[in-house]
Coordinates of C-alpha atoms and ligand atoms in Angstrom, one line a residue:
M1 CA 0.0 0.0 0.0
H2 CA 1.5 3.4 -0.9
S3 CA 0.5 6.6 0.7
N4 CA -0.8 9.3 -1.6
S5 CA -2.5 11.4 1.0
G6 CA 0.7 13.1 2.2
S7 CA -0.5 12.3 5.7
D8 CA 2.4 11.4 7.9
T9 CA 0.5 11.4 11.1
R10 CA 1.1 8.3 13.1
Y11 CA -2.0 7.5 15.1
D12 CA -2.1 5.5 18.3
V13 CA -5.4 4.0 17.2
I14 CA -7.7 4.1 14.2
I15 CA -11.3 3.3 14.9
V16 CA -13.4 2.4 11.9
G17 CA -17.1 3.2 12.2
A18 CA -19.2 5.9 13.8
G19 CA -22.1 4.0 15.1
F20 CA -22.8 3.5 18.8
A21 CA -19.5 1.7 19.3
G22 CA -17.2 3.7 17.1
L23 CA -18.4 7.0 18.3
Y24 CA -18.0 6.0 22.0
G25 CA -14.6 4.6 21.2
V26 CA -13.3 7.7 19.4
H27 CA -14.5 9.9 22.2
H28 CA -13.0 7.8 25.0
A29 CA -9.7 7.2 23.1
A30 CA -9.3 11.0 22.7
R31 CA -10.3 11.6 26.3
A32 CA -7.5 9.1 27.3
G33 CA -5.0 11.2 25.4
L34 CA -4.6 8.9 22.4
R35 CA -4.0 10.2 19.0
V36 CA -7.1 8.8 17.4
L37 CA -8.6 8.8 14.0
G38 CA -12.1 7.8 13.2
I39 CA -13.1 6.7 9.7
E40 CA -16.7 6.4 8.6
A41 CA -18.2 5.5 5.2
G42 CA -21.4 7.5 5.9
D43 CA -21.4 11.3 5.8
D44 CA -22.3 11.5 9.5
V45 CA -22.3 9.6 12.7
G46 CA -25.1 7.0 13.3
G47 CA -24.0 3.7 11.8
T48 CA -27.1 1.5 11.6
W49 CA -29.2 4.5 12.4
Y50 CA -27.6 6.5 9.6
W51 CA -28.2 3.9 6.9
N52 CA -31.5 2.3 7.9
R53 CA -33.8 5.3 7.3
Y54 CA -36.7 3.4 5.9
P55 CA -40.2 4.4 7.1
G56 CA -41.1 2.6 10.3
A57 CA -37.5 1.9 11.4
R58 CA -37.5 1.7 15.2
C59 CA -35.5 0.0 17.8
D60 CA -37.0 -2.9 19.7
V61 CA -35.1 -2.1 22.9
E62 CA -36.7 0.7 25.1
S63 CA -35.3 4.1 24.2
V64 CA -34.2 4.9 27.8
D65 CA -32.1 1.8 27.9
Y66 CA -30.8 1.9 24.3
S67 CA -28.6 4.9 25.0
Y68 CA -25.2 5.6 26.5
S69 CA -24.7 5.2 30.3
F70 CA -21.3 6.8 30.6
D71 CA -22.2 10.4 31.2
A72 CA -24.8 11.2 33.9
Q73 CA -25.5 14.6 32.6
L74 CA -26.1 13.4 29.1
Q75 CA -28.4 10.8 30.5
Q76 CA -30.3 13.4 32.5
S77 CA -30.5 16.0 29.9
W78 CA -31.7 14.0 26.9
T79 CA -35.4 13.5 26.6
W80 CA -36.7 10.4 24.8
T81 CA -40.2 11.1 23.5
E82 CA -41.3 7.5 22.9
R83 CA -41.0 4.1 24.6
F84 CA -39.4 2.6 21.4
A85 CA -37.5 5.3 19.6
A86 CA -37.8 5.7 15.8
Q87 CA -34.7 6.0 13.6
P88 CA -34.8 9.8 13.3
E89 CA -34.8 10.2 17.1
I90 CA -31.9 7.7 17.6
H91 CA -30.0 9.4 14.9
A92 CA -30.6 12.8 16.4
Y93 CA -29.4 11.5 19.7
L94 CA -26.1 10.2 18.3
R95 CA -25.6 13.5 16.4
H96 CA -26.2 15.3 19.7
V97 CA -23.6 13.1 21.4
A98 CA -21.1 13.9 18.6
D99 CA -21.7 17.6 19.1
R100 CA -21.8 17.6 22.8
F101 CA -18.4 15.9 23.2
D102 CA -17.0 17.4 20.0
V103 CA -16.2 14.0 18.5
R104 CA -16.6 14.9 14.8
R105 CA -13.2 16.6 14.7
H106 CA -11.5 13.2 15.0
Y107 CA -13.4 11.7 12.1
R108 CA -13.1 11.5 8.4
F109 CA -16.6 11.0 7.1
G110 CA -17.7 9.9 3.6
T111 CA -14.6 7.7 3.6
R112 CA -14.8 3.9 3.3
V113 CA -11.9 1.8 4.6
T114 CA -11.0 -0.6 1.8
A115 CA -7.8 -2.1 3.0
A116 CA -5.8 -2.7 6.2
E117 CA -2.4 -4.3 6.4
F118 CA -0.1 -5.1 9.3
D119 CA 3.6 -4.2 9.0
E120 CA 5.7 -6.8 10.7
T121 CA 8.8 -4.6 11.1
T122 CA 7.1 -1.7 12.8
S123 CA 4.2 -3.5 14.4
T124 CA 1.8 -0.9 12.9
W125 CA -1.2 -1.0 10.7
T126 CA -1.6 0.8 7.4
V127 CA -5.2 1.6 6.6
G128 CA -6.3 2.5 3.1
T129 CA -9.5 4.2 2.0
D130 CA -11.6 4.6 -1.1
R131 CA -10.4 8.2 -1.3
G132 CA -6.9 7.0 -1.8
D133 CA -5.6 7.9 1.6
T134 CA -3.4 5.7 3.7
F135 CA -3.1 6.2 7.5
R136 CA -0.7 4.5 9.9
S137 CA -1.5 3.5 13.4
R138 CA -0.3 1.3 16.2
F139 CA -3.7 -0.2 16.8
V140 CA -6.8 -0.6 14.6
V141 CA -10.3 -1.2 15.9
F142 CA -13.1 -2.3 13.6
A143 CA -16.4 -1.1 14.9
T144 CA -18.0 -1.8 11.5
G145 CA -21.3 -3.2 12.7
C146 CA -23.0 -6.6 12.9
L147 CA -25.8 -5.8 10.4
S148 CA -24.1 -3.4 8.1
E149 CA -23.3 -5.3 4.9
P150 CA -26.6 -5.5 3.0
I151 CA -27.3 -8.4 0.7
R152 CA -28.5 -7.8 -2.8
P153 CA -30.2 -11.0 -3.8
D154 CA -29.2 -12.6 -7.0
I155 CA -32.6 -12.6 -8.8
P156 CA -32.4 -13.0 -12.6
G157 CA -33.3 -9.7 -14.4
A158 CA -33.0 -7.5 -11.2
N159 CA -31.0 -4.9 -13.1
T160 CA -33.6 -4.7 -15.9
F161 CA -36.3 -3.2 -13.6
A162 CA -37.3 0.2 -14.9
G163 CA -39.1 1.4 -11.8
E164 CA -37.8 2.6 -8.5
E165 CA -35.5 0.2 -6.6
L166 CA -35.0 0.7 -2.9
F167 CA -33.1 -1.1 -0.1
T168 CA -34.3 -0.7 3.4
A169 CA -30.7 -0.7 4.5
R170 CA -29.8 2.1 2.1
W171 CA -32.9 4.2 2.1
P172 CA -32.4 7.6 0.5
E173 CA -31.7 10.5 2.9
A174 CA -34.3 12.6 1.1
G175 CA -36.9 9.8 1.5
A176 CA -38.8 8.2 -1.3
D177 CA -42.2 9.3 -2.6
L178 CA -44.1 6.0 -2.9
A179 CA -47.6 7.3 -2.5
G180 CA -50.0 6.1 -5.1
K181 CA -47.5 3.5 -6.3
R182 CA -47.7 -0.2 -6.8
I183 CA -45.1 -1.5 -4.5
A184 CA -43.4 -4.9 -4.0
V185 CA -41.5 -5.7 -0.8
I186 CA -39.1 -8.6 -0.9
G187 CA -38.2 -10.0 2.5
T188 CA -40.1 -10.6 5.7
G189 CA -37.5 -10.1 8.4
S190 CA -37.6 -7.3 11.0
S191 CA -37.0 -4.7 8.3
G192 CA -39.7 -5.9 5.8
I193 CA -42.2 -6.4 8.6
Q194 CA -41.6 -2.8 9.9
V195 CA -41.6 -1.1 6.6
S196 CA -44.6 -2.8 4.9
P197 CA -47.5 -1.3 7.0
L198 CA -46.1 2.2 6.5
L199 CA -45.8 1.8 2.8
A200 CA -49.2 0.2 2.6
R201 CA -50.8 3.4 4.0
D202 CA -50.4 5.4 0.8
A203 CA -49.7 2.8 -1.8
T204 CA -52.1 1.8 -4.6
S205 CA -51.1 -1.7 -4.0
L206 CA -48.5 -3.5 -1.8
T207 CA -47.4 -7.0 -2.5
V208 CA -45.2 -8.8 0.1
F209 CA -42.9 -11.5 -1.3
Q210 CA -42.3 -14.0 1.6
R211 CA -39.8 -16.8 1.4
S212 CA -39.9 -17.7 5.1
P213 CA -42.5 -16.4 7.5
N214 CA -41.3 -14.9 10.8
Y215 CA -42.8 -14.4 14.2
S216 CA -43.6 -10.8 15.0
V217 CA -45.0 -9.4 18.3
P218 CA -46.8 -6.1 18.3
M219 CA -44.7 -3.1 19.6
P220 CA -46.8 -1.3 22.1
N221 CA -45.2 2.0 21.4
R222 CA -46.4 5.2 23.0
P223 CA -45.0 8.5 24.2
W224 CA -43.4 8.5 27.6
T225 CA -45.3 10.6 30.0
E226 CA -43.5 13.4 31.9
A227 CA -44.0 11.5 35.1
E228 CA -42.4 8.4 33.6
M229 CA -39.4 10.3 32.3
R230 CA -39.0 12.0 35.7
Q231 CA -39.1 8.6 37.4
I232 CA -36.7 7.1 35.0
R233 CA -34.3 9.9 35.4
E234 CA -34.4 9.6 39.2
T235 CA -33.7 5.9 39.1
Y236 CA -31.3 5.8 36.2
P237 CA -28.3 4.7 38.3
Q238 CA -30.2 1.7 39.6
R239 CA -31.6 1.0 36.1
R240 CA -28.0 0.9 34.7
E241 CA -26.7 -1.1 37.6
K242 CA -29.4 -3.7 37.0
S243 CA -28.5 -3.8 33.3
S244 CA -24.8 -3.9 33.6
Y245 CA -24.5 -7.7 34.1
A246 CA -28.0 -8.7 33.0
P247 CA -28.4 -11.4 30.3
A248 CA -29.5 -8.8 27.6
A249 CA -28.0 -5.7 29.2
T250 CA -31.4 -4.3 30.0
P251 CA -33.1 -4.0 33.4
H252 CA -35.9 -6.5 32.6
E253 CA -36.1 -9.6 34.6
S254 CA -37.2 -13.0 33.3
I255 CA -39.8 -15.2 35.0
Q256 CA -37.7 -17.7 36.9
T257 CA -40.1 -20.7 36.8
K258 CA -40.0 -23.1 33.9
A259 CA -43.0 -23.3 31.7
R260 CA -43.9 -26.9 32.6
E261 CA -43.7 -26.1 36.3
L262 CA -46.5 -23.6 36.1
S263 CA -50.2 -24.3 35.8
E264 CA -51.9 -23.6 32.5
D265 CA -53.5 -20.5 33.9
E266 CA -50.2 -19.2 35.2
R267 CA -48.6 -19.9 31.9
L268 CA -51.3 -18.1 30.0
A269 CA -51.1 -15.1 32.3
A270 CA -47.3 -14.9 31.9
M271 CA -47.5 -15.2 28.1
E272 CA -50.3 -12.6 27.9
Q273 CA -48.3 -10.2 30.0
R274 CA -45.1 -10.6 27.9
W275 CA -47.1 -10.3 24.6
N276 CA -48.6 -7.1 25.8
E277 CA -45.2 -5.7 26.9
G278 CA -44.3 -6.3 23.4
G279 CA -41.2 -7.0 21.2
V280 CA -38.3 -9.3 21.7
L281 CA -39.0 -9.8 25.4
F282 CA -41.5 -12.4 24.2
N283 CA -38.4 -14.5 23.7
K284 CA -38.0 -14.6 27.4
V285 CA -41.3 -15.6 28.9
F286 CA -40.0 -18.8 30.5
P287 CA -36.4 -19.7 31.2
D288 CA -36.6 -23.0 29.3
Q289 CA -38.4 -21.8 26.2
N290 CA -35.2 -21.6 24.1
S291 CA -33.9 -25.0 25.3
D292 CA -36.8 -27.3 25.8
M293 CA -39.0 -28.0 22.7
A294 CA -42.1 -28.7 24.8
A295 CA -41.8 -25.3 26.5
N296 CA -41.1 -23.7 23.2
D297 CA -44.3 -25.4 21.8
I298 CA -46.4 -23.8 24.5
V299 CA -45.1 -20.3 23.6
R300 CA -45.3 -21.0 19.9
E301 CA -48.9 -22.2 20.0
F302 CA -49.9 -19.1 22.0
A303 CA -48.2 -16.8 19.4
D304 CA -49.8 -18.8 16.5
A305 CA -53.3 -18.2 18.0
K306 CA -52.6 -14.5 18.5
I307 CA -51.5 -14.1 14.9
R308 CA -54.3 -16.2 13.5
A309 CA -56.9 -14.1 15.3
K310 CA -55.6 -10.9 13.5
I311 CA -56.0 -12.2 9.9
A312 CA -59.4 -12.5 8.2
D313 CA -58.4 -15.0 5.5
A314 CA -57.4 -18.4 7.0
A315 CA -55.3 -19.3 4.0
V316 CA -53.3 -16.1 4.4
A317 CA -52.9 -16.7 8.1
A318 CA -51.6 -20.2 7.4
D319 CA -48.9 -18.7 5.1
L320 CA -47.9 -16.1 7.6
I321 CA -47.5 -18.4 10.6
P322 CA -44.0 -19.9 10.7
N323 CA -43.7 -23.7 10.6
D324 CA -40.0 -24.1 10.0
H325 CA -38.4 -23.0 13.3
P326 CA -39.0 -22.9 17.0
I327 CA -40.3 -19.5 18.1
G328 CA -37.5 -17.1 19.0
T329 CA -34.7 -19.1 17.3
K330 CA -34.8 -16.5 14.6
R331 CA -34.9 -12.9 16.0
I332 CA -38.5 -12.1 16.9
C333 CA -39.7 -9.2 14.9
T334 CA -41.7 -6.3 16.3
D335 CA -44.4 -4.6 14.3
V336 CA -47.2 -2.1 14.2
G337 CA -50.1 -3.6 12.3
Y338 CA -48.2 -6.0 10.1
Y339 CA -50.6 -8.9 10.2
E340 CA -53.7 -6.7 10.2
M341 CA -52.3 -5.0 7.0
F342 CA -53.1 -8.2 5.1
N343 CA -56.9 -7.6 5.7
Q344 CA -56.8 -4.6 3.4
E345 CA -58.0 -5.1 -0.2
H346 CA -54.9 -3.6 -1.7
V347 CA -52.4 -5.7 0.2
S348 CA -51.4 -9.2 -0.8
L349 CA -48.9 -11.9 0.0
V350 CA -47.0 -14.0 -2.4
N351 CA -45.7 -17.2 -0.8
L352 CA -42.4 -17.9 -2.6
R353 CA -42.3 -21.4 -1.3
R354 CA -45.3 -22.2 -3.5
E355 CA -44.8 -19.6 -6.1
P356 CA -41.1 -18.7 -6.6
I357 CA -39.9 -15.7 -8.5
E358 CA -38.7 -16.6 -12.0
E359 CA -37.3 -13.2 -12.9
I360 CA -37.6 -9.5 -12.4
T361 CA -38.7 -7.7 -15.6
A362 CA -38.7 -4.1 -16.7
T363 CA -42.2 -3.6 -15.4
G364 CA -42.4 -5.9 -12.4
I365 CA -41.9 -9.4 -11.1
R366 CA -42.7 -12.7 -12.9
T367 CA -43.3 -15.7 -10.7
V368 CA -43.8 -19.2 -11.9
D369 CA -47.6 -18.4 -12.1
R370 CA -47.9 -14.8 -13.3
Q371 CA -46.5 -11.4 -14.1
L372 CA -47.1 -8.8 -11.5
E373 CA -46.6 -5.1 -12.4
F374 CA -44.9 -2.7 -10.0
D375 CA -43.7 0.9 -9.9
A376 CA -41.2 0.2 -7.1
I377 CA -39.4 -2.8 -5.6
V378 CA -38.2 -2.6 -2.0
Y379 CA -35.6 -5.0 -1.0
A380 CA -35.6 -5.9 2.7
T381 CA -33.3 -8.9 2.1
G382 CA -31.0 -8.8 5.1
F383 CA -27.3 -8.6 5.8
D384 CA -24.1 -10.7 5.7
A385 CA -24.2 -10.5 9.4
M386 CA -21.4 -10.2 11.9
T387 CA -18.5 -11.0 9.5
G388 CA -19.6 -9.4 6.3
A389 CA -18.3 -5.8 6.9
L390 CA -14.9 -6.9 8.1
L391 CA -14.4 -9.5 5.4
S392 CA -15.2 -6.9 2.8
I393 CA -12.1 -5.1 4.0
D394 CA -10.3 -8.4 4.3
P395 CA -7.4 -7.2 6.5
K396 CA -3.9 -8.6 6.0
G397 CA -2.3 -9.7 9.2
A398 CA 1.0 -11.1 10.3
N399 CA 2.9 -13.2 7.6
G400 CA 0.5 -11.8 5.0
I401 CA -2.5 -13.8 6.1
R402 CA -5.8 -12.5 4.9
L403 CA -8.8 -12.5 7.1
H404 CA -10.8 -14.6 4.7
E405 CA -8.1 -17.3 4.9
A406 CA -8.1 -17.2 8.7
F407 CA -11.9 -17.6 8.6
A408 CA -11.8 -20.3 5.9
D409 CA -13.3 -22.9 8.3
G410 CA -15.5 -20.3 10.0
P411 CA -14.8 -17.3 12.1
V412 CA -12.5 -17.7 15.1
T413 CA -12.1 -15.1 17.7
Y414 CA -11.1 -14.8 21.3
L415 CA -14.0 -13.1 23.2
G416 CA -14.8 -11.4 19.9
F417 CA -12.0 -8.9 20.4
G418 CA -9.0 -10.7 19.0
I419 CA -8.3 -12.9 16.0
P420 CA -5.1 -15.0 16.0
G421 CA -2.6 -13.8 13.3
F422 CA -4.0 -10.2 13.5
P423 CA -1.8 -8.4 16.1
N424 CA -2.9 -5.0 17.4
M425 CA -6.3 -5.4 15.7
F426 CA -9.5 -5.5 17.6
S427 CA -13.0 -6.2 16.4
V428 CA -16.1 -4.9 18.2
N429 CA -19.5 -6.5 18.7
S430 CA -18.0 -9.4 16.7
V431 CA -18.5 -13.1 16.4
G432 CA -18.1 -14.5 19.9
T433 CA -19.9 -11.6 21.7
P434 CA -23.5 -11.4 22.8
S435 CA -23.9 -8.2 20.8
V436 CA -27.0 -8.9 18.6
M437 CA -28.7 -10.6 21.5
A438 CA -28.1 -7.7 23.9
N439 CA -28.7 -4.0 24.2
M440 CA -26.1 -2.7 21.7
A441 CA -25.6 0.7 23.5
L442 CA -24.3 -0.8 26.7
H443 CA -22.7 -3.7 24.9
S444 CA -20.7 -1.2 22.8
E445 CA -19.6 0.7 25.9
Q446 CA -18.3 -2.6 27.4
Q447 CA -16.5 -3.5 24.2
L448 CA -14.6 -0.3 23.8
D449 CA -13.8 0.1 27.5
W450 CA -12.2 -3.3 27.4
I451 CA -10.2 -2.7 24.2
L452 CA -9.1 0.8 25.4
A453 CA -7.9 -0.7 28.7
L454 CA -5.9 -3.3 26.9
I455 CA -4.4 -0.6 24.6
E456 CA -3.5 1.3 27.8
H457 CA -2.0 -1.8 29.3
C458 CA 0.3 -2.2 26.3
R459 CA 1.3 1.5 26.1
T460 CA 2.3 1.7 29.8
R461 CA 4.4 -1.4 29.5
D462 CA 6.0 -0.8 26.1
I463 CA 4.3 -3.8 24.6
A464 CA 4.5 -3.5 20.9
R465 CA 2.3 -6.4 19.9
V466 CA -0.8 -8.0 21.3
Q467 CA -2.7 -10.8 19.7
A468 CA -5.1 -13.5 20.6
R469 CA -3.6 -16.9 21.2
T470 CA -4.7 -19.5 18.8
E471 CA -5.6 -22.0 21.6
S472 CA -7.7 -19.4 23.5
A473 CA -9.5 -18.4 20.3
R474 CA -10.2 -22.0 19.4
E475 CA -11.4 -22.7 23.0
W476 CA -13.7 -19.7 23.0
T477 CA -15.1 -20.5 19.5
D478 CA -15.8 -24.1 20.6
H479 CA -17.4 -22.8 23.7
L480 CA -19.8 -20.6 21.6
M481 CA -20.9 -23.6 19.6
E482 CA -21.3 -25.7 22.8
V483 CA -23.5 -23.1 24.4
A484 CA -25.6 -22.8 21.3
A485 CA -25.8 -26.5 20.9
G486 CA -27.6 -26.7 24.2
T487 CA -30.4 -24.5 22.9
L488 CA -33.0 -24.7 20.1
F489 CA -31.3 -21.8 18.3
V490 CA -29.3 -24.2 16.1
R491 CA -32.5 -25.6 14.7
A492 CA -33.3 -22.5 12.6
N493 CA -31.7 -21.4 9.3
S494 CA -31.0 -18.0 10.8
W495 CA -28.5 -15.3 10.0
Y496 CA -27.1 -16.0 13.5
L497 CA -25.7 -19.2 11.9
G498 CA -24.8 -17.5 8.6
A499 CA -27.6 -19.6 6.9
N500 CA -28.8 -16.6 4.8
V501 CA -25.6 -16.3 2.9
E502 CA -24.8 -18.9 0.3
G503 CA -21.5 -20.7 1.0
K504 CA -21.1 -19.1 4.4
K505 CA -19.7 -21.5 7.0
R506 CA -22.4 -22.5 9.5
V507 CA -21.1 -21.3 12.9
F508 CA -23.3 -19.9 15.6
M509 CA -21.8 -16.5 15.7
P510 CA -23.2 -14.7 18.8
Y511 CA -22.3 -15.8 22.3
I512 CA -25.6 -16.9 23.6
G513 CA -24.6 -17.4 27.3
G514 CA -25.8 -13.9 28.2
F515 CA -24.2 -10.5 28.5
G516 CA -23.5 -10.8 32.2
N517 CA -21.6 -14.1 31.9
Y518 CA -19.7 -12.7 28.9
R519 CA -18.8 -9.5 30.7
R520 CA -17.6 -11.4 33.8
R521 CA -15.4 -13.5 31.5
C522 CA -13.9 -10.4 29.9
D523 CA -13.4 -8.8 33.4
T524 CA -11.4 -11.9 34.5
E525 CA -9.3 -11.9 31.4
R526 CA -8.3 -8.3 32.2
E527 CA -7.8 -8.8 35.9
N528 CA -5.5 -11.7 35.2
G529 CA -3.3 -9.7 32.8
Y530 CA -4.7 -11.0 29.5
P531 CA -3.6 -14.7 29.6
G532 CA -5.5 -15.4 26.4
F533 CA -3.3 -12.9 24.5
E534 CA 0.4 -12.9 23.5
L535 CA 2.0 -9.7 24.6
S536 CA 5.4 -8.9 23.3
Ligands
N01_1 O1 -33.0 -9.1 7.6 P1 -33.4 -10.6 7.7 P2 -33.7 -7.8 8.3 N1 -35.8 -13.8 -2.3 O2 -32.3 -11.4 7.3 C1 -35.6 -12.6 2.7 C2 -32.2 -6.3 13.1 N2 -33.3 -5.4 12.9 O3 -33.0 -6.6 7.7 O4 -35.7 -16.0 5.7 C3 -36.8 -13.7 -1.4 O5 -34.0 -10.9 9.1 C4 -35.3 -13.6 3.8 O6 -35.9 -14.8 3.6 P3 -35.4 -16.1 4.3 C5 -32.7 -7.6 13.7 O7 -31.7 -8.2 14.6 C6 -33.9 -5.0 14.0 O8 -35.1 -7.8 8.2 O9 -33.9 -16.1 4.0 N3 -36.6 -13.3 -0.1 C7 -35.9 -12.8 5.0 O10 -37.3 -12.9 5.0 C8 -33.0 -8.4 12.5 O11 -33.0 -9.8 12.8 C9 -35.0 -4.1 13.8 O12 -36.1 -17.2 3.6 C10 -35.3 -13.2 0.3 C11 -35.5 -11.3 4.6 O13 -35.3 -11.3 3.2 C12 -31.8 -8.1 11.6 O14 -31.6 -6.7 11.8 C13 -35.4 -3.7 12.5 C14 -34.2 -13.3 -0.6 C15 -34.3 -10.8 5.3 O15 -34.6 -10.8 6.7 C16 -32.0 -8.4 10.2 O16 -33.3 -8.0 9.8 C17 -34.7 -4.2 11.4 C18 -34.5 -13.7 -1.9 N4 -33.6 -13.9 -2.8 C19 -33.6 -5.0 11.6 N5 -33.1 -13.1 0.1 C20 -35.7 -3.7 15.0 O17 -35.1 -3.3 16.0 C21 -33.4 -12.8 1.4 N6 -34.8 -12.9 1.5 C22 -37.1 -3.9 15.2

C-alpha cells in the first residue's frame, strides 16, 4: 500500500465506524489522550441509524435503555419522546452526542476503509480508503457493525427493472415518494415487517414476497409521560446497575419458573403479560423456552393463535405463521399492524415457497404463475451478518495472512476482540460476543472500555504487539458452539448461523450465554493480565 495522502501522522489508534460503538470509542480514546482517527463511510455519525432510514424503522429495545450510560449529565438532559424510539430520534441522539463531546473533529466521514495491512517490522497498521488515503496506526479497531453489509439477492433480471429500486438498509436520505405507487416488498425479516405497513398506507397496492414467515410481536409503542421520564431519570443509576451484568444488558427480569412447572392459567397469564409488553421480550417468557422443545411449543402455540386471530383470511394466516423454526430461534420481529395489514384489499402476500420468482422484468416481477406489475421494488433482504463488513475489508495480518483465509473454516475469535494472526487489531461486537442478542448501546460501551484498557496496558508497559492466542480463540469458539448446541437456536436457518448467505460456514456467531456471563469472563481476562493474548 502506498501513501498518496501526504498524511504522515502516526496515530495510536484508528477506529473504523461511527455507530454507537465507534463514536464511543473515538470519544474515549481522545479523552484518554490517544492520537485517534475515526473513519466512517457515511457522511455523518449514526451507523445502523444513519443507513437504515426506511419508514417505520424503530429500535425494539426501550429508548431509555438503548442509550449511553457513561455520562450522567447526558443521560439526565436527553429526553426520549417514545418508549421505542424511531430512527430519526436515535440518529438525532447520536448526532447530539457527537456535538456535545466534540467528537466529529476526530473523524473522516464519507470515507470507506478498503484495506488494512499489518507491518511486521514496525508493528503498525496501514489503513487504506476509497479516497486514496493511507493512514498509519499502532492499533486498529473495527467497529464496523453486525448488520451493516446488506445483501443484494441474485434474482435474474433484477437490473432490468425500470421502476424505482430501494433497499431498506440504504434508504435515500431525502426519502422516497411511494404514495399512489404499486409496491413490491421482498423479504419478511424485521425490516420488511416494519416497513410494509407504513408503505401500505399510501400505496395503490402493496405485495409482500415472503420466502420464510417470521414471528412478530406487536410493539406497544407510545409517548413517555412526563411523570415516567422523571421517574426514569431519578432511578437511572439503579436501572443501569441492573442492566450492567444482565443477560441482555437491559433491566428487565425474566420469570424464573420453567413453563412446565406452572399451571396452565399461570402460563397463559405470563404469556399474555409478555405479549402485551411487546417486542423481543417475548423470547424470554420462560427460562426454558429456548432450550426445551415442549416449553417452546407452549409459547409458539400461544403466538400462533394470536397471529391467526388478526388475519381475516385463514389461508393467508396459514402462510404467515412460521412452521420451520421454534419460536425465538430467529430474531422475533416487532411490528405495528403487520398482520392486520393483510386484511386490506390492496395488500397481498406471495408465498415464494409455493410460487417462486422466476425473474424481475422491466415492469415488475414474474413468478412461476404470473406477471405482477410494480412501480417500485423494496428489498428488505437482510445482511451478511457479523462477519460481512470486516471480510469486505479483508485485513492482511502477520505473515501476509488474509482474514478470509483465517476464517476459511468459519470465524474464530477470542472473546470477539482478537483474531489469531492479526496483532494489534480488535473487532467490536463481533463473532463471539452477545452483541446482537443484547442492548447494543451498553454492549458497545463494554467492548470499547475493554479494548481501550488493553491498549493502555500495552502502552504503559511498552508492549509493541498484542494478539489473541490460537488456543484461547479455538477454545472460545468451541465454547460458543457448545453453548448454542444446548439450545434450540441451532434448529433455525437464521443469520445467527450464517444460513442466509450462500456458501457461508455455519457457525453460531453470537455468544448466547448472556451479556453478564460474557462480561464477567472479559473482566477476569483483564484482571488476570490477559492470559488469552500474547503480549510482546
Ligand atoms: O433481515 P433478515 P432484516 N428472495 O435477514 C428474505 C435487526 N433489525 O433486515 O428468511 C426472497 O431478518 C429472507 O428470507 P429467508 C434484527 O436483529 C432490527 O429484516 O432467507 N426473499 C428474509 O425474509 C434483525 O433480525 C429491527 O427465507 C429473500 C428477509 O429477506 C436483523 O436486523 C429492525 C431473498 C431478510 O430478513 C436483520 O433484519 C430491522 C430472496 N432472494 C432490523 N433473500 C428492530 O429493532 C433474502 N430474502 C425492530
